[in-house]
CSV table of C-alpha atoms in Angstrom, one decimal:
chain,number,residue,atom,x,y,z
A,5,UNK,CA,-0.1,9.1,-13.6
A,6,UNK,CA,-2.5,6.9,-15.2
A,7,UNK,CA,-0.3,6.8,-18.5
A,8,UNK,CA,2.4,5.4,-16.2
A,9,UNK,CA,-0.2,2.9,-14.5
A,10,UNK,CA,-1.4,1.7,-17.8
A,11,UNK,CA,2.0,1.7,-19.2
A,12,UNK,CA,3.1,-0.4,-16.7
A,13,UNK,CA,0.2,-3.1,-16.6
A,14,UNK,CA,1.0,-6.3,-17.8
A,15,UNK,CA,-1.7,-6.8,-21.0
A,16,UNK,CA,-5.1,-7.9,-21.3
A,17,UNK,CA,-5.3,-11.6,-20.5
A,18,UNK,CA,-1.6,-11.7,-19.6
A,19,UNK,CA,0.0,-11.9,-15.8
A,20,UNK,CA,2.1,-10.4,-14.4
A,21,UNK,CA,4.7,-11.3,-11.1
A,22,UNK,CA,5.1,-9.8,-7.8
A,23,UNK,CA,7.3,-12.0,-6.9
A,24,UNK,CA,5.9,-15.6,-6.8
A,25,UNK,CA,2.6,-14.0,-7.2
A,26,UNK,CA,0.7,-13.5,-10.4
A,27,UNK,CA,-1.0,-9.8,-10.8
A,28,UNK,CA,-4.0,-9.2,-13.4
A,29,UNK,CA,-4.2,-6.2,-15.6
A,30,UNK,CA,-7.4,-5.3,-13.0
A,31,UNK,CA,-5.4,-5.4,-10.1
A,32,UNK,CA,-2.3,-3.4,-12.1
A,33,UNK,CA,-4.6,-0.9,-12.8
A,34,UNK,CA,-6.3,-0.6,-9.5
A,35,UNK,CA,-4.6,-1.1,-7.1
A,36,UNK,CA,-2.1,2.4,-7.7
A,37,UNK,CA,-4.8,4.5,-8.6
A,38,UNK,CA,-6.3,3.5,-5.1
A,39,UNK,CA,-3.4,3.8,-3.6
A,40,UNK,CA,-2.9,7.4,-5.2
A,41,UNK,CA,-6.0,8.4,-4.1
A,42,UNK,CA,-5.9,7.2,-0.6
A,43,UNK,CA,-2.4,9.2,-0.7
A,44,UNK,CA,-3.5,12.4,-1.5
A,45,UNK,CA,-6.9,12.4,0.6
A,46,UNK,CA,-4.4,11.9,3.3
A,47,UNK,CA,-2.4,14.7,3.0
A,48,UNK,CA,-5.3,16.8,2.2
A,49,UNK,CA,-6.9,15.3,5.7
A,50,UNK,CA,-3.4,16.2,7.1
A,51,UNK,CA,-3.3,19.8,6.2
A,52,UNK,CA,-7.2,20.6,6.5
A,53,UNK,CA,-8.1,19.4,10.1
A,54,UNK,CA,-4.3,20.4,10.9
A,55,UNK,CA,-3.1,16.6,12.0
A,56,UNK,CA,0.5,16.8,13.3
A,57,UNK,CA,3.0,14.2,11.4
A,58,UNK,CA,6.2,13.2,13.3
A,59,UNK,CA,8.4,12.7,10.0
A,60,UNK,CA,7.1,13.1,6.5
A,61,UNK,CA,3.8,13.7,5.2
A,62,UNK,CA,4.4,11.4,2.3
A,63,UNK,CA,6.1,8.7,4.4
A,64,UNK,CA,2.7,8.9,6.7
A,65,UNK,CA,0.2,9.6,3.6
A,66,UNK,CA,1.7,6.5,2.4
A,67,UNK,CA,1.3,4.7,5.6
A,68,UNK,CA,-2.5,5.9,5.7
A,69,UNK,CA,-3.2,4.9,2.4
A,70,UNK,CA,-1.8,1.3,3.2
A,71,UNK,CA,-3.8,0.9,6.1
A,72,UNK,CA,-6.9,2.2,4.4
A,73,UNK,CA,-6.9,-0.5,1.7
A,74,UNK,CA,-6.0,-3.0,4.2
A,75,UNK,CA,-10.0,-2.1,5.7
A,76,UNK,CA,-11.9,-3.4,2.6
A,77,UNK,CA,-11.7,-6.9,3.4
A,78,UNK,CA,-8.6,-9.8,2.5
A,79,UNK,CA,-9.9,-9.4,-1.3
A,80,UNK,CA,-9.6,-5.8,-2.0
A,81,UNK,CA,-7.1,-5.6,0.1
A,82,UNK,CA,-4.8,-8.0,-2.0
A,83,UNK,CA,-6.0,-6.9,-5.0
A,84,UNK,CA,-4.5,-3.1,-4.3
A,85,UNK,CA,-1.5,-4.2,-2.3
A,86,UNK,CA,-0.3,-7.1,-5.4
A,87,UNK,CA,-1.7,-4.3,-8.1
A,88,UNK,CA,0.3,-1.5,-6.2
A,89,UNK,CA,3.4,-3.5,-5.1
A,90,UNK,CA,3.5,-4.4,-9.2
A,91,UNK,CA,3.4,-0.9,-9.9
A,92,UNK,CA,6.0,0.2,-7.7
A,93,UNK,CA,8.6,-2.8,-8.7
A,94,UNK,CA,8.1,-2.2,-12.6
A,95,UNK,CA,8.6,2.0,-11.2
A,96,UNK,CA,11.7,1.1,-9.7
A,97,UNK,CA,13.3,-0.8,-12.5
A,98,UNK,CA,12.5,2.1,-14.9
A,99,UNK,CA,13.7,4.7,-11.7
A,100,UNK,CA,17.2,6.7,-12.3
A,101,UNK,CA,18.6,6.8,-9.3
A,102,UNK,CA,20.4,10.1,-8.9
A,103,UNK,CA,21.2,12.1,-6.1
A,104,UNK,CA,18.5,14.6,-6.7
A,105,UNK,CA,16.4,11.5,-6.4
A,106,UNK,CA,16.9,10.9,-3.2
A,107,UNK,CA,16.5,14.3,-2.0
A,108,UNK,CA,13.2,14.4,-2.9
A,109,UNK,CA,10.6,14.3,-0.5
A,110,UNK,CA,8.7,11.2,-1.6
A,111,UNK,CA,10.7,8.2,0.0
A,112,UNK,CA,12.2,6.2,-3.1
A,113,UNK,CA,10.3,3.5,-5.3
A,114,UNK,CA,11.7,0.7,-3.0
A,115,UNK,CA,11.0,2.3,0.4
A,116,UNK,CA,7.5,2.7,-0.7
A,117,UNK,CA,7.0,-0.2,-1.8
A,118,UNK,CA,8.9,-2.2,1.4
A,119,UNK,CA,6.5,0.3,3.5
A,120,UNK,CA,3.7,-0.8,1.8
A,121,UNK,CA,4.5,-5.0,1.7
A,122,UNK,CA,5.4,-4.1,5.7
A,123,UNK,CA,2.1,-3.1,6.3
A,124,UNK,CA,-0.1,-6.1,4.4
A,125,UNK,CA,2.3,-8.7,6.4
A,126,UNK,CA,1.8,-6.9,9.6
A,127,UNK,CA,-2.2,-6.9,9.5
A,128,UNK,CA,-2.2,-10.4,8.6
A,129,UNK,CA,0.8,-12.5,8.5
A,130,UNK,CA,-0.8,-15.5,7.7
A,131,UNK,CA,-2.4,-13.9,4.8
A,132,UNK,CA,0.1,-11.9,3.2
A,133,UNK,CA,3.4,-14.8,4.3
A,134,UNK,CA,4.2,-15.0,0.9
A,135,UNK,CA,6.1,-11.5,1.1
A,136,UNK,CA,8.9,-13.5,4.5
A,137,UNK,CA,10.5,-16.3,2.5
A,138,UNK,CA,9.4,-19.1,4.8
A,139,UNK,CA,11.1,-22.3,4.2
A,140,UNK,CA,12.3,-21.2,0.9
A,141,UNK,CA,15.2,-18.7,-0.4
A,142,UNK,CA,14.5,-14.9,-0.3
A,143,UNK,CA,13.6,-13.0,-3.9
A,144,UNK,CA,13.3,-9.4,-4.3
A,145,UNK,CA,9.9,-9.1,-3.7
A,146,UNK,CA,10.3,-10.0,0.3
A,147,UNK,CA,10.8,-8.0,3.0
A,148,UNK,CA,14.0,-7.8,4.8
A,149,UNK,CA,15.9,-7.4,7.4
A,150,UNK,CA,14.8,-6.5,10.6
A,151,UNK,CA,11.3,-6.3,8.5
A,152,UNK,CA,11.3,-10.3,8.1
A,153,UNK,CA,11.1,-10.8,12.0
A,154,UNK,CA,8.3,-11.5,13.2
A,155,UNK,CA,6.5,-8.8,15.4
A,156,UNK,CA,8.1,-5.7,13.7
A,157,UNK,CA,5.7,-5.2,10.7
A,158,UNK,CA,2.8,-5.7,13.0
A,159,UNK,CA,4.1,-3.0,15.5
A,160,UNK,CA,4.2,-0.7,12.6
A,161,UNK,CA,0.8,-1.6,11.7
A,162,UNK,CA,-0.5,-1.5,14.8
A,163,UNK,CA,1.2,2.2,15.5
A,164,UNK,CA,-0.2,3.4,11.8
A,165,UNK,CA,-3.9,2.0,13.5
A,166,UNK,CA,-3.4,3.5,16.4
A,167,UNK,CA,-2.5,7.0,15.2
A,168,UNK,CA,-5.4,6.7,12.7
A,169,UNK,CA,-7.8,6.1,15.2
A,170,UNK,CA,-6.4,8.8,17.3
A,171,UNK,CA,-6.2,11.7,14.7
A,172,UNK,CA,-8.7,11.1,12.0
A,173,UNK,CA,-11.5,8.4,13.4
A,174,UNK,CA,-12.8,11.6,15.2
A,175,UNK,CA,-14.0,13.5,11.9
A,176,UNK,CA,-15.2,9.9,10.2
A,177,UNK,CA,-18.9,9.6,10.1
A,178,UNK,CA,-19.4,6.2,11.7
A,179,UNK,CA,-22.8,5.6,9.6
A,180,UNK,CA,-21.4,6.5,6.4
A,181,UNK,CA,-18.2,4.3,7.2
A,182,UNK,CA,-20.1,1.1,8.1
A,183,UNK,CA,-22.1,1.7,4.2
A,184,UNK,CA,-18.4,2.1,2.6
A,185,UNK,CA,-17.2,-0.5,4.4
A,186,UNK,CA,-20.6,-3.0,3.1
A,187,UNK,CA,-19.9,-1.8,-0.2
A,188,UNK,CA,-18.4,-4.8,-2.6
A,189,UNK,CA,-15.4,-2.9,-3.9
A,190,UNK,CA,-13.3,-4.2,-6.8
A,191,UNK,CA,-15.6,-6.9,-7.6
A,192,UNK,CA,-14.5,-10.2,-9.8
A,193,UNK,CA,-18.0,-10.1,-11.8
């Protein structure tokens, strides 16, 4: 996995683009290897205190992961989602699709990475516009569909939230959370 991440960073000093938005080789790098990790500490967290998923454990691990990077602050939390929404565009244009592709049970390269732009815009649309092509024409990179209306990525953050806060708030230690959460993570210095 980290061959593939550093394989697909754009090199040192260079940019690359999400879209209309430029991504550094910092945020190429670190924004899918957090993401990755968020990932699988979800699905262990699903499996060891027995959380029920309606759907997919990787759809919802994905989901979890998202929200979780979305906690740090607006910094870190554009950092990982431009560094991980990089990742998963340069993924899908090097992706195969077959039919034993989509039989797998990770959602494709695109679906993640819709899921993932989805839930930036829907925990702060004002922050994270630049993924709805307001006032301009629509690229790639932007959600669509029913996605670009307003209201529909925040009722799919806000359902993420509130199953989080339901199922696995209750074995968070609060303390430890609040020192996490003070923590400057992915720092510029």
């Amino acid at each position: 996995f980290v061959k593939q991440v550093l394989g697909s960073s754009p090199t040192e000093g260079n940019y690359g683009l999400l879209g209309v938005l430029r991504v550094s080789e910092e945020m190429a790098i670190s924004g899918p290897v957090v993401q990755e990790v968020f990932h699988d500490v979800a699905l262990a967290v699903f499996d060891l205190q027995e959380i029920p998923v309606w759907g997919k454990a990787e759809f919802a691990a994905d989901n979890v992961a998202a929200f979780i990077m979305l906690q740090f602050g607006f910094d870190v939390a554009l950092k990982t989602v431009l560094g991980t929404g990089y990742f998963l565009q340069v993924q899908d244009e090097n992706t195969k699709y077959t039919v034993g592709y989509f039989a797998d049970i990770r959602p494709t390269v695109q679906q993640r990475y819709f899921d993932l732009v989805c839930m930036a815009y829907g925990s702060d649309p004002v922050r994270f516009s630049s993924f709805v092509p307001h006032n301009r024409s629509a690229i790639s990179t932007d959600l669509k569909g029913v996605r670009s209306v307003e209201g529909i990525c925040q009722n799919e953050y806000e359902q993420v939230k509130a199953a989080f806060f339901a199922t696995i708030m209750p074995y968070v230690d609060r303390d430890r959370l609040k020192e996490v959460l003070a923590t400057k993570w992915l720092s510029d210095e």
